[in-house]
PDB file of C-alpha atoms in Angstrom:
ATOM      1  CA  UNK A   1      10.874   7.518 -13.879  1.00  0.00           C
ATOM      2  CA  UNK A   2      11.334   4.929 -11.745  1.00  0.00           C
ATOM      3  CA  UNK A   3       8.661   5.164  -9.188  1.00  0.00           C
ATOM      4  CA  UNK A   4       6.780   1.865  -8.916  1.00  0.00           C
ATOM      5  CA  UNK A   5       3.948   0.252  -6.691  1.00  0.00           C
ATOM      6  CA  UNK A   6       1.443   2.358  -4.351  1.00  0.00           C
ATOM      7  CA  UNK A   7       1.932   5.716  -3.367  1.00  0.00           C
ATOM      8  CA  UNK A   8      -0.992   6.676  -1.306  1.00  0.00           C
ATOM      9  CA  UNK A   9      -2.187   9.728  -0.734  1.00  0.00           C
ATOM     10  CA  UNK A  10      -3.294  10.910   2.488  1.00  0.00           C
ATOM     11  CA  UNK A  11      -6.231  12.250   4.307  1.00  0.00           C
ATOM     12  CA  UNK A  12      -6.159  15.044   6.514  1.00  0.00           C
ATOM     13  CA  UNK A  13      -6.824  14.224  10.023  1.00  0.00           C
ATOM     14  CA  UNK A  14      -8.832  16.666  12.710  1.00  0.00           C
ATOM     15  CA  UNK A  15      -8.539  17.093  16.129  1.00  0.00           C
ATOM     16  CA  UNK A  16     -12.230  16.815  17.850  1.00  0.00           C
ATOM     17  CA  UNK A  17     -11.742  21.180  18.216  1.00  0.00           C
ATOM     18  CA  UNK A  18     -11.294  21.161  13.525  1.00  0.00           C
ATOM     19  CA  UNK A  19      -7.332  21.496  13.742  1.00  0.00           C
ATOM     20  CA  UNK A  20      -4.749  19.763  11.721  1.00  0.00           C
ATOM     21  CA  UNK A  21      -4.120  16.752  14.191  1.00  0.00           C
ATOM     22  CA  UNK A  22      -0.496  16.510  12.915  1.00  0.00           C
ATOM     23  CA  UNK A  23       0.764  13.943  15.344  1.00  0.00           C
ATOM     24  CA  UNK A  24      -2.030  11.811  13.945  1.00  0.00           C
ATOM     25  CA  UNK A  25      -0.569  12.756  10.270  1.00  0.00           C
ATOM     26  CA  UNK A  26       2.794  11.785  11.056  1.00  0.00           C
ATOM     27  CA  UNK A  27       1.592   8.128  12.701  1.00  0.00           C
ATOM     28  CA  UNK A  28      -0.240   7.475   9.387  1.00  0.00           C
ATOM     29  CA  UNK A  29       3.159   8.320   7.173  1.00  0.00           C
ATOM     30  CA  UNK A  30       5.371   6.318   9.156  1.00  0.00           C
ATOM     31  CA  UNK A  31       2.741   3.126   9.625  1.00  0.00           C
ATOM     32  CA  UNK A  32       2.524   3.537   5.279  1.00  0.00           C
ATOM     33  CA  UNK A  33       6.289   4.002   4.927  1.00  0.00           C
ATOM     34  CA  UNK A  34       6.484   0.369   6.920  1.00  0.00           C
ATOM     35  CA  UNK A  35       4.122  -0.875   5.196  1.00  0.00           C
ATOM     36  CA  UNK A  36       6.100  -0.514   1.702  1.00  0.00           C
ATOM     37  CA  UNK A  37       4.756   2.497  -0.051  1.00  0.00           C
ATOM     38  CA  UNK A  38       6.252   4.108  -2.913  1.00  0.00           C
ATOM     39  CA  UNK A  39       5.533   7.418  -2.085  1.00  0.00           C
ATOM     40  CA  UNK A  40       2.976  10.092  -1.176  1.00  0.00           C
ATOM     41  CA  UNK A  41       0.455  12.641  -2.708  1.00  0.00           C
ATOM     42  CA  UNK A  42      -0.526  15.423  -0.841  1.00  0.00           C
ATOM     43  CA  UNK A  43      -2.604  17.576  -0.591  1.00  0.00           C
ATOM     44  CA  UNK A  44      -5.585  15.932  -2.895  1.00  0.00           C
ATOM     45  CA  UNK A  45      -9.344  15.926  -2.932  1.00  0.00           C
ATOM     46  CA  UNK A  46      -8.926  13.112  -0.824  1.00  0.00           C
ATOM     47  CA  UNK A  47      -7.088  15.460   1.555  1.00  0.00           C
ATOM     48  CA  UNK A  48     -10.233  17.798   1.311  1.00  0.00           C
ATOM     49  CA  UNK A  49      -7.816  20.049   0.236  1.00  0.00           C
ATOM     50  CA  UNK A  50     -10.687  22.719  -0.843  1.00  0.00           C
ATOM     51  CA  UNK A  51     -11.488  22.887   2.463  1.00  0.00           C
ATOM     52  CA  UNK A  52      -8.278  23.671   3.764  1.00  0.00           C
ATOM     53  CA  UNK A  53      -6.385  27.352   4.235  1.00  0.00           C
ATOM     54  CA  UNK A  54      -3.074  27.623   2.961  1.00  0.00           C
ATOM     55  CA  UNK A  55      -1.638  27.805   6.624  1.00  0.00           C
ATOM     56  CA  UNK A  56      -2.889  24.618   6.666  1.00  0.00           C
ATOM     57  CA  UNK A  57      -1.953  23.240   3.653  1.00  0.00           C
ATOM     58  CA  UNK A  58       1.385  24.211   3.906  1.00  0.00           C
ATOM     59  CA  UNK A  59       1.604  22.667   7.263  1.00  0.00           C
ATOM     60  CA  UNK A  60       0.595  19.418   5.831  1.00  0.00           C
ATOM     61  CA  UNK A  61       3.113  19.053   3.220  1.00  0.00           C
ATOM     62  CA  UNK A  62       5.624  20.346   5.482  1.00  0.00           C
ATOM     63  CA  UNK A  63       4.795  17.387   8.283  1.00  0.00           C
ATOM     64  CA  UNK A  64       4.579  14.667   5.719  1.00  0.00           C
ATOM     65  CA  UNK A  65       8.606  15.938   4.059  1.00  0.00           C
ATOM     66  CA  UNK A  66       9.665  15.919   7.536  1.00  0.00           C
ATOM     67  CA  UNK A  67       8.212  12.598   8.167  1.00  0.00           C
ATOM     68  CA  UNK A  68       9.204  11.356   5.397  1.00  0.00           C
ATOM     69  CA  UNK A  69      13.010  12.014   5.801  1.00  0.00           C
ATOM     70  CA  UNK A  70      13.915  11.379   2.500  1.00  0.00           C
ATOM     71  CA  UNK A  71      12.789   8.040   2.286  1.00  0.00           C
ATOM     72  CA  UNK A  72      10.044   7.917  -0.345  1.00  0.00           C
ATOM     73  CA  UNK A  73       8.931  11.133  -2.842  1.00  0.00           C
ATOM     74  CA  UNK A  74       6.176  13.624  -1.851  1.00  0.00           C
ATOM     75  CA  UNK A  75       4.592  14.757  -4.766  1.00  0.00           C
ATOM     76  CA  UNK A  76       3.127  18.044  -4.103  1.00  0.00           C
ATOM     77  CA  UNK A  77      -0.513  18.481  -5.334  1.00  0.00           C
ATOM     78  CA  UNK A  78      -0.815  21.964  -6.954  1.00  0.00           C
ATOM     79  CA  UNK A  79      -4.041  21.889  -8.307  1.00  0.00           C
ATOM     80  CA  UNK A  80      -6.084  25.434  -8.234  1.00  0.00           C
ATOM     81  CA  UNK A  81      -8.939  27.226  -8.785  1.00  0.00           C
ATOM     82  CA  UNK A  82      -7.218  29.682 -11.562  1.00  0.00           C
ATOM     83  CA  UNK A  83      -3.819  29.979 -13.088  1.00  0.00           C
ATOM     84  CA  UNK A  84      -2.262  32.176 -11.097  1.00  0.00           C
ATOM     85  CA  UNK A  85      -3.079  30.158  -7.979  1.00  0.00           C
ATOM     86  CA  UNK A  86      -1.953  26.669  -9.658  1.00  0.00           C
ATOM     87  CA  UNK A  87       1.600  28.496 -10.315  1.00  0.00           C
ATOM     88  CA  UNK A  88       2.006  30.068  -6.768  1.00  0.00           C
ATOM     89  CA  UNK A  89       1.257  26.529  -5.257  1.00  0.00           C
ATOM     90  CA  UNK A  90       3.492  25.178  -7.467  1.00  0.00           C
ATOM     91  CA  UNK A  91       6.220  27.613  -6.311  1.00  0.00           C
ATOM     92  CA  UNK A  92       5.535  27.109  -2.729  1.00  0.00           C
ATOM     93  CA  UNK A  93       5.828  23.560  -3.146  1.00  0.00           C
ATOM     94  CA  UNK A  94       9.164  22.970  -4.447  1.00  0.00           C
ATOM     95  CA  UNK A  95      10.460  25.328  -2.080  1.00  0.00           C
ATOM     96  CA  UNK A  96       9.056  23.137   0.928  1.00  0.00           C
ATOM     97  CA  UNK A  97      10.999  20.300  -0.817  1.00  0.00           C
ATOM     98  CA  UNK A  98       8.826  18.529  -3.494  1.00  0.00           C
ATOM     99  CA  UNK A  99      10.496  16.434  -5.438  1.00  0.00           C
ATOM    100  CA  UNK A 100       7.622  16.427  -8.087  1.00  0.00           C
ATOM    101  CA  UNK A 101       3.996  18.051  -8.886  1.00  0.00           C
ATOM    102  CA  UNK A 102       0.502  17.133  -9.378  1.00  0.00           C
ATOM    103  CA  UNK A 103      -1.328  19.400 -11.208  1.00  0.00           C
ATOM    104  CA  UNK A 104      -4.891  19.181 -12.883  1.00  0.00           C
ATOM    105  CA  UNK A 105      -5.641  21.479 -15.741  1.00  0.00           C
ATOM    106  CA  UNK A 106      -8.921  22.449 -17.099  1.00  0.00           C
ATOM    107  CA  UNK A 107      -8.243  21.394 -21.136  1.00  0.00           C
ATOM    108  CA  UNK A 108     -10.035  24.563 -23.027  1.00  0.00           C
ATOM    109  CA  UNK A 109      -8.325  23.782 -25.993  1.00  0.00           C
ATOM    110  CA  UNK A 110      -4.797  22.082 -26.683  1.00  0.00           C
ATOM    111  CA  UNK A 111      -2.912  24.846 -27.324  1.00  0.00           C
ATOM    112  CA  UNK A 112      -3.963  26.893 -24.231  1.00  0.00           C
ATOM    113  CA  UNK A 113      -2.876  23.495 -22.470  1.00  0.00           C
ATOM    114  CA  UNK A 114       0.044  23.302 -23.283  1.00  0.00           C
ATOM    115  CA  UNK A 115       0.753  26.773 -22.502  1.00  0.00           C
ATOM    116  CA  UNK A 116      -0.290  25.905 -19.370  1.00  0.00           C
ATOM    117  CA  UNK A 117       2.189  22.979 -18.693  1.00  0.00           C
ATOM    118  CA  UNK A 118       5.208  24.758 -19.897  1.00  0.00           C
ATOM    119  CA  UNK A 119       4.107  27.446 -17.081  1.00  0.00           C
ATOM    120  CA  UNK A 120       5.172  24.989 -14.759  1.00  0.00           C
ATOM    121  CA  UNK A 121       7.676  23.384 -16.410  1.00  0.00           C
ATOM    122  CA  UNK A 122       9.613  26.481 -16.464  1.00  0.00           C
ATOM    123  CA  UNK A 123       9.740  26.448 -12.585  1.00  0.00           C
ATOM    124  CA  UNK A 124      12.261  23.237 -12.771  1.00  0.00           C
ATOM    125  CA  UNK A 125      10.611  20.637 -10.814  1.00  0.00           C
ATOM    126  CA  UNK A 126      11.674  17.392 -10.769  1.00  0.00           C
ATOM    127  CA  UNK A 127       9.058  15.856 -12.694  1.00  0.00           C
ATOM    128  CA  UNK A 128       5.625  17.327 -13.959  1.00  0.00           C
ATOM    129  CA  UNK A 129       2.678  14.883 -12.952  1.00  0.00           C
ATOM    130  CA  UNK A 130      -0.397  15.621 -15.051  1.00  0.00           C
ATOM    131  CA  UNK A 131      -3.656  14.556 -13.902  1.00  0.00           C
ATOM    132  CA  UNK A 132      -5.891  13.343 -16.768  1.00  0.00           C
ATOM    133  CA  UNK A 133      -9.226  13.537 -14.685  1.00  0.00           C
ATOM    134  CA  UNK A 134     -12.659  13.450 -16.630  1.00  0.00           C
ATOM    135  CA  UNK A 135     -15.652  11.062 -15.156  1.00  0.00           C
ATOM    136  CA  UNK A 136     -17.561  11.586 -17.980  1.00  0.00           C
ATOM    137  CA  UNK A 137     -15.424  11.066 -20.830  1.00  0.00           C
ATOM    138  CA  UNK A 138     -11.979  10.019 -21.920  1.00  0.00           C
ATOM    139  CA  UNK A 139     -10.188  13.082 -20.867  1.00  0.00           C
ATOM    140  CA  UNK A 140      -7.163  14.164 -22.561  1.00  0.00           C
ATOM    141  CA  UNK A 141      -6.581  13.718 -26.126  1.00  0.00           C
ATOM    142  CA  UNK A 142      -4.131  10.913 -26.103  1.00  0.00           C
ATOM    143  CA  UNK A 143      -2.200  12.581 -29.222  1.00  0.00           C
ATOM    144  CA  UNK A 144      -1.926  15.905 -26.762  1.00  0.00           C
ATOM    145  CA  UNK A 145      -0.106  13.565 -24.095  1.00  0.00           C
ATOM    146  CA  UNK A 146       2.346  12.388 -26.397  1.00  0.00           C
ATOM    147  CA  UNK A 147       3.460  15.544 -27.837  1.00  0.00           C
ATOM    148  CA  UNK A 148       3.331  16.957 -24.331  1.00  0.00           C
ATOM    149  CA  UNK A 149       6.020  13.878 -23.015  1.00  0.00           C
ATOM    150  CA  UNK A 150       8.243  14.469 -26.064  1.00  0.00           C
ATOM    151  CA  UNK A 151       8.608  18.137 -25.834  1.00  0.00           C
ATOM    152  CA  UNK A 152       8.271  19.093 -21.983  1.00  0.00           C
ATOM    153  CA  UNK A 153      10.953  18.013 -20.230  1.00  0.00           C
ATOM    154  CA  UNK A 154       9.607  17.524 -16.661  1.00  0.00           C
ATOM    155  CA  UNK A 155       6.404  16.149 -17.747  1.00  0.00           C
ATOM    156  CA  UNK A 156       7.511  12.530 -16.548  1.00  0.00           C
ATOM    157  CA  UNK A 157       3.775  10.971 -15.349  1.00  0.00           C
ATOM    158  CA  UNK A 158       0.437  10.783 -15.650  1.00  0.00           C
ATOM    159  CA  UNK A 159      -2.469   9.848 -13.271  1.00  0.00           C
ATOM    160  CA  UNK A 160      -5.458   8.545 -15.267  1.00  0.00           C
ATOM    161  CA  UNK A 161      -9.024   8.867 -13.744  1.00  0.00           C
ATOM    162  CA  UNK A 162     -11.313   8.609 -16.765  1.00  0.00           C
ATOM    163  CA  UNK A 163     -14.181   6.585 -18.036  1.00  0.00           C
ATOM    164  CA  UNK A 164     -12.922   3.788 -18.376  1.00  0.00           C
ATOM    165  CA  UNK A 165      -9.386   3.959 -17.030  1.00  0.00           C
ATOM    166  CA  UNK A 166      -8.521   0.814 -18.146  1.00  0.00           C
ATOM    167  CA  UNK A 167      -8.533   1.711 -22.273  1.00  0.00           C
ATOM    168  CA  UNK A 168      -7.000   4.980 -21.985  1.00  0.00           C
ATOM    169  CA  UNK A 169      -3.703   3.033 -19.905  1.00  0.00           C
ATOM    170  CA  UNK A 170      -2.825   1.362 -22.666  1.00  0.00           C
ATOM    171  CA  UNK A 171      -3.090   3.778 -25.141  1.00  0.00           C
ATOM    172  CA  UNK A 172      -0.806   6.344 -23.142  1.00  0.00           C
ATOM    173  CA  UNK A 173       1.393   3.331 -22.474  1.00  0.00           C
ATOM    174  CA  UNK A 174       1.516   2.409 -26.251  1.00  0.00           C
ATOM    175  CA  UNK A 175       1.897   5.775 -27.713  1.00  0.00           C
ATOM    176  CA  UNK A 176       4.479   6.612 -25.605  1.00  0.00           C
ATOM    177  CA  UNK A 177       5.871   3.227 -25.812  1.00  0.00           C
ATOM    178  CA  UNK A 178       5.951   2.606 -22.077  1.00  0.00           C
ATOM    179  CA  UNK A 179       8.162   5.238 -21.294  1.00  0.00           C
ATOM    180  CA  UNK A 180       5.446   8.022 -19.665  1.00  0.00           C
ATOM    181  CA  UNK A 181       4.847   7.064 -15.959  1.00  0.00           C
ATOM    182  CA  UNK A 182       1.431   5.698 -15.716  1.00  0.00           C
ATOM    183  CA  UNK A 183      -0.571   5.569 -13.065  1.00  0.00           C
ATOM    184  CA  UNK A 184      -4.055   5.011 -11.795  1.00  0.00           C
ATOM    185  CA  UNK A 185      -6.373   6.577  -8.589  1.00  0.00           C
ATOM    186  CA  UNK A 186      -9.859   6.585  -8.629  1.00  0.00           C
ATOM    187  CA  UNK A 187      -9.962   3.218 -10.740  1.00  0.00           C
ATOM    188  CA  UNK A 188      -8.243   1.275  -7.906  1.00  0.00           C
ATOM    189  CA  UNK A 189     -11.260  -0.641  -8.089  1.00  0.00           C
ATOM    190  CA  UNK A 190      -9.689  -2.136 -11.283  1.00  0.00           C
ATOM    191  CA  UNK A 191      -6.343  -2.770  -9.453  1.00  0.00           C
ATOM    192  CA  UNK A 192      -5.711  -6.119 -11.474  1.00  0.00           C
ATOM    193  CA  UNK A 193      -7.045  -4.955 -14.710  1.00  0.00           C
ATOM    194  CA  UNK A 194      -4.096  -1.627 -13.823  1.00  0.00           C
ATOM    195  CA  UNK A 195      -1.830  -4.308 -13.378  1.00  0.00           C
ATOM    196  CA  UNK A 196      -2.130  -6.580 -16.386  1.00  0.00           C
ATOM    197  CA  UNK A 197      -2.771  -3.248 -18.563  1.00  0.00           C
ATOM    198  CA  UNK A 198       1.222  -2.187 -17.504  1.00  0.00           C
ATOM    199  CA  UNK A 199       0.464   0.630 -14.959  1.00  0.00           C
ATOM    200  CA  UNK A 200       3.723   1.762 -13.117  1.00  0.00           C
ATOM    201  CA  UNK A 201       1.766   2.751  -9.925  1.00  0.00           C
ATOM    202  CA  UNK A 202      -1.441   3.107  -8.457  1.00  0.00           C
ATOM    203  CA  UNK A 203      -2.265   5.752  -6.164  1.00  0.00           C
ATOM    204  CA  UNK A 204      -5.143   5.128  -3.405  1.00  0.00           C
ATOM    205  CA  UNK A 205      -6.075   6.499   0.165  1.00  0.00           C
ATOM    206  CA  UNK A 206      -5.481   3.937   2.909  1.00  0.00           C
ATOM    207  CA  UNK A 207      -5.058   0.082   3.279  1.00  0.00           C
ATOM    208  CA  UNK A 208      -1.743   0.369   3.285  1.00  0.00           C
ATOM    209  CA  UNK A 209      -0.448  -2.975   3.875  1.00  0.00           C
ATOM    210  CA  UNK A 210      -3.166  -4.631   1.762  1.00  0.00           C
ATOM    211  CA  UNK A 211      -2.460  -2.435  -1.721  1.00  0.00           C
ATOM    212  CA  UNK A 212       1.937  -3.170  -1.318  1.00  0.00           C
ATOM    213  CA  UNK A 213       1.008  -6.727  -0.695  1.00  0.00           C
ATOM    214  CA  UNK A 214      -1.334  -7.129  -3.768  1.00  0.00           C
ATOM    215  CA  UNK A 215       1.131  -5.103  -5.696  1.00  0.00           C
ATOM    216  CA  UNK A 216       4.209  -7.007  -4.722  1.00  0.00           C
ATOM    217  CA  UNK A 217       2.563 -10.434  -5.131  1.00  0.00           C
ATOM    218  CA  UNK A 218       1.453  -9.485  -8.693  1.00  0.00           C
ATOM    219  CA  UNK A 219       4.728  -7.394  -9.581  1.00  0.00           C
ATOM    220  CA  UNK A 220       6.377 -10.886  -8.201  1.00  0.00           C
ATOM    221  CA  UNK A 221       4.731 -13.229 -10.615  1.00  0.00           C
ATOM    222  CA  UNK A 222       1.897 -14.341  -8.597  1.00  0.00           C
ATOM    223  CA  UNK A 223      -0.780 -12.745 -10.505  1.00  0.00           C
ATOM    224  CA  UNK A 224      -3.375 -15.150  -9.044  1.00  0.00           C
ATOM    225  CA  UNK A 225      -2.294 -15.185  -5.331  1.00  0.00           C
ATOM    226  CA  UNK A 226      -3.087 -11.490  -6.166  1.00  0.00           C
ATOM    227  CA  UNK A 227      -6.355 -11.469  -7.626  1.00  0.00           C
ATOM    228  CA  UNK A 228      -7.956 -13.796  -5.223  1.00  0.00           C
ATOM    229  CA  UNK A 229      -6.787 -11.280  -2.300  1.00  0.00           C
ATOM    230  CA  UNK A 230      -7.877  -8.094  -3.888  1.00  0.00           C
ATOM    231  CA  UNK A 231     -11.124  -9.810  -4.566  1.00  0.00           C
ATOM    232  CA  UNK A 232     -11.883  -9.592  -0.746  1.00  0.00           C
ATOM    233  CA  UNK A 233     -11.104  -6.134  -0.906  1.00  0.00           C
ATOM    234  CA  UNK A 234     -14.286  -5.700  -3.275  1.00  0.00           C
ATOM    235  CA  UNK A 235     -16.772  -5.383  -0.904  1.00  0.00           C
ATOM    236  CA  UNK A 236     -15.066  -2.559   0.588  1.00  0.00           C
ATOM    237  CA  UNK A 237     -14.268  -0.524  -2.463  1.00  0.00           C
ATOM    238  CA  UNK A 238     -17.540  -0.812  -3.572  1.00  0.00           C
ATOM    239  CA  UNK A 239     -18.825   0.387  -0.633  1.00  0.00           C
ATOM    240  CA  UNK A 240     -15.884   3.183  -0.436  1.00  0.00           C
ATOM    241  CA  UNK A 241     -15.827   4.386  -3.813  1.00  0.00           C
ATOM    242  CA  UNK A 242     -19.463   5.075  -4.571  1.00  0.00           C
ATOM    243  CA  UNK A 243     -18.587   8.721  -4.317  1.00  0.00           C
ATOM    244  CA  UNK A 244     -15.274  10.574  -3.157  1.00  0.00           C
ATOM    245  CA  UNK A 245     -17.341  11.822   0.221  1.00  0.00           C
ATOM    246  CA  UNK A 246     -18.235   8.611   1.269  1.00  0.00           C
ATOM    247  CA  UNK A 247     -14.665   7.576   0.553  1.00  0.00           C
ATOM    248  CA  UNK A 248     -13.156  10.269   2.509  1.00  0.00           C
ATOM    249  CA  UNK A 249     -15.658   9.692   5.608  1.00  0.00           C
ATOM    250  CA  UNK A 250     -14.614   5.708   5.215  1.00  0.00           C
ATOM    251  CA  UNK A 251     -10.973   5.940   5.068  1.00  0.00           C
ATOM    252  CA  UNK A 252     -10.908   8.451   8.313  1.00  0.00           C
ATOM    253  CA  UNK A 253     -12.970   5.783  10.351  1.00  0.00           C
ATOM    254  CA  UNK A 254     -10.434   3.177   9.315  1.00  0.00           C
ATOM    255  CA  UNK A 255      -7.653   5.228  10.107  1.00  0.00           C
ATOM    256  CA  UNK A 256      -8.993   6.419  13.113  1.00  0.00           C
ATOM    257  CA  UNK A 257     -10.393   2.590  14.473  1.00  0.00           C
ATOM    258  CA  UNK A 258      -6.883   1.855  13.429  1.00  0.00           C
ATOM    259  CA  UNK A 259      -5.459   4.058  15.906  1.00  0.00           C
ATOM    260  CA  UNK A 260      -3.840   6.752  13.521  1.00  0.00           C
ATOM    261  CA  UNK A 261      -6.021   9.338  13.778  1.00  0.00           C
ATOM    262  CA  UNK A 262      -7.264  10.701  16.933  1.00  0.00           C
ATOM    263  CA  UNK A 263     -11.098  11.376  14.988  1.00  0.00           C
ATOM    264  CA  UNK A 264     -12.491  10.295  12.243  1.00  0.00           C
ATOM    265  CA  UNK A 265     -14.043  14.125  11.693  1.00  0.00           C
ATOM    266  CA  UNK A 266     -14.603  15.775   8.169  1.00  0.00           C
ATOM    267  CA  UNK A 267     -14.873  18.970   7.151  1.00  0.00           C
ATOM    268  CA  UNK A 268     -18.125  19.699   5.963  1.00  0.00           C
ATOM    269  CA  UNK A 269     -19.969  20.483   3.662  1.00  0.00           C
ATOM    270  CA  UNK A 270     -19.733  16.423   3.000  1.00  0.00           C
ATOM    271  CA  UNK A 271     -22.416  14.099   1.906  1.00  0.00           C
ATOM    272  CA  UNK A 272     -24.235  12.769   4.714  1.00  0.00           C
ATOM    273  CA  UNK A 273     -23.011   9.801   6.729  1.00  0.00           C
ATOM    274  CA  UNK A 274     -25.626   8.048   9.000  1.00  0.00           C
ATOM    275  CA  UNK A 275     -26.074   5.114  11.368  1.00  0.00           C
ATOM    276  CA  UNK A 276     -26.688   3.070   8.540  1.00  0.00           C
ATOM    277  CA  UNK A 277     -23.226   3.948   6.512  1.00  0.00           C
ATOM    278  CA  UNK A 278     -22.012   3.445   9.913  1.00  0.00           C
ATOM    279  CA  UNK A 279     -22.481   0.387  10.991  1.00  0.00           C
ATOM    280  CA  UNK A 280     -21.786  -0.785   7.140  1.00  0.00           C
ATOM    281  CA  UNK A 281     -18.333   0.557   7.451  1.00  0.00           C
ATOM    282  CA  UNK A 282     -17.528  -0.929  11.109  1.00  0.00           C
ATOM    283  CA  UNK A 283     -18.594  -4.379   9.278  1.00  0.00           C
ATOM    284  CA  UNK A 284     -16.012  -3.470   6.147  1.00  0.00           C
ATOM    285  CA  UNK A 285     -13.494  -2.011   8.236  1.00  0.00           C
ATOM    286  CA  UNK A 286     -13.345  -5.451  10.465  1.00  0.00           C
ATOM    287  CA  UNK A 287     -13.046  -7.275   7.452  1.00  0.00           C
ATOM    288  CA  UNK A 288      -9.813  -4.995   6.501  1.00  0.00           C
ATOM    289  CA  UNK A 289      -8.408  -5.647  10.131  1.00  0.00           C
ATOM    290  CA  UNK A 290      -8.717  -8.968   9.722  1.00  0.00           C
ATOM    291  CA  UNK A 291      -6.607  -9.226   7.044  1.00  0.00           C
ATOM    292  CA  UNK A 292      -4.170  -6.846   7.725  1.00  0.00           C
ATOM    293  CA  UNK A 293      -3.078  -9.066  10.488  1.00  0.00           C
ATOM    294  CA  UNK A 294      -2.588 -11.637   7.852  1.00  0.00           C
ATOM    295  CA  UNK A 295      -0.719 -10.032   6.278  1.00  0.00           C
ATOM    296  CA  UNK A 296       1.456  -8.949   8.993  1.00  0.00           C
ATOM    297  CA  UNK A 297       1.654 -12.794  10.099  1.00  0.00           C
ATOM    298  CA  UNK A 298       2.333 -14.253  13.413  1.00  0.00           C
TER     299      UNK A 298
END
């Protein structure tokens, strides 16, 4: 699998009346594709993608191909409420074009599983992406993953979100020996740590520039040059990721101050966001400006 460095996955943008603002969509996809990205994942949770109708959802996948033209993978995020659902999205997916999956599975036991996963594998896609997401444990049984990679053909990747990330890298990584696509999402926060641990990709929401510059500076040797400029990113994650709400409300903003999105409005239920949060974020956000005209130089 040769998909390496960020593939970001997007958030859904609103118009001020709650429709898809798809010009806004497209703006975002071509500004990431410029900026260097790997790829896209869409929908997600970061996409709000409970919250959206399948009109909708199928709009946004179909926006982001056509965007897209070809020129980086959209994996399709087929992640459902119940079996049957998981499988139709799955369907409806590659036939808009999706190159690959994203699917998250509840684990009730192993062999239920991997009943599960040869579902989908026996719809052909180009590569099965399993999403080992558990923020209160270590997720899937790293022995499970292994036998999975060896004996289901498209099951090509993995996106780790678990507690911690970082361990449960490099044991996929060494009982696969390197050879299952690894990547990271929630634990972006970790970036370096991702990096050093052998992680083929990470995939985060926003900062575009700022994630394929750290990435190719590491991936190009300069592992300090690196760290010392995802270390000013800190402040912001830590503000961003203290839950997936707050991240969602903070990436919008950005996008939208950025001039991608034409609001930065939610679809609620959310957690709340007040004057406080707000003027926190305008302070972060200026900070990410600032050096995303660094980056882009004189």
């Amino acid at each position: 699998m040769a998909l390496r460095g960020i593939v970001t996955v997007l958030n859904t943008p609103f118009t001020a009346e709650d429709a898809l603002d798809l010009p806004g969509l497209r703006r975002n996809v071509q500004g990431a594709i410029r900026a260097g990205v790997a790829g896209f994942l869409v929908p997600a949770m970061a996409s709000e993608v409970d919250r959206l109708s399948a009109a909708e959802r199928r709009s946004l996948v179909e926006t982001v191909i056509e965007e897209s033209r070809g020129r980086v993978p959209v994996i399709g995020g087929a992640s459902a409420g119940s079996d049957a659902e998981r499988l139709a999205r799955a369907r409806e997916l590659l036939e808009l074009g999706c190159p690959g999956l994203l699917v998250s599975i509840p684990l009730e036991n192993e062999a239920q599983y991997e009943r599960e996963v040869r579902t989908l594998d026996d719809l052909g896609p180009g590569f099965l992406m399993l999403q080992d997401w558990d923020f209160h444990g270590h997720g899937l049984p790293v022995p499970l993953i292994s036998r999975l990679f060896e004996n289901v053909a498209s099951f090509r990747c993995l996106k780790v979100e678990v507690v911690p990330a970082g361990v449960k890298y490099s044991e996929v990584l060494r009982a696969t020996g390197g050879r299952l696509h690894v990547s990271g999402g929630w634990a972006v926060a970790q970036m370096i740590e991702a990096l050093d641990r052998g992680v083929h990709a990470l995939m985060p929401t926003g900062l575009h520039e700022l994630y394929v510059k750290i990435d190719l500076l590491y991936r190009g040797g300069r592992r300090e040059e690196a760290r010392e400029m995802f270390e000013r990113l800190l402040p912001v994650l830590a503000f961003s990721n203290q839950h997936l709400d707050l991240s969602i409300r903070f990436f919008k903003r950005l996008l939208w101050r950025q001039g991608l999105y034409a609001t930065p409005r939610v679809r609620e239920p959310l957690l709340p966001f007040d004057a406080v949060h707000e003027r926190l974020a305008d302070e972060l956000i200026e900070r990410v400006l600032g050096m995303i005209r660094e980056v882009a130089g004189p």
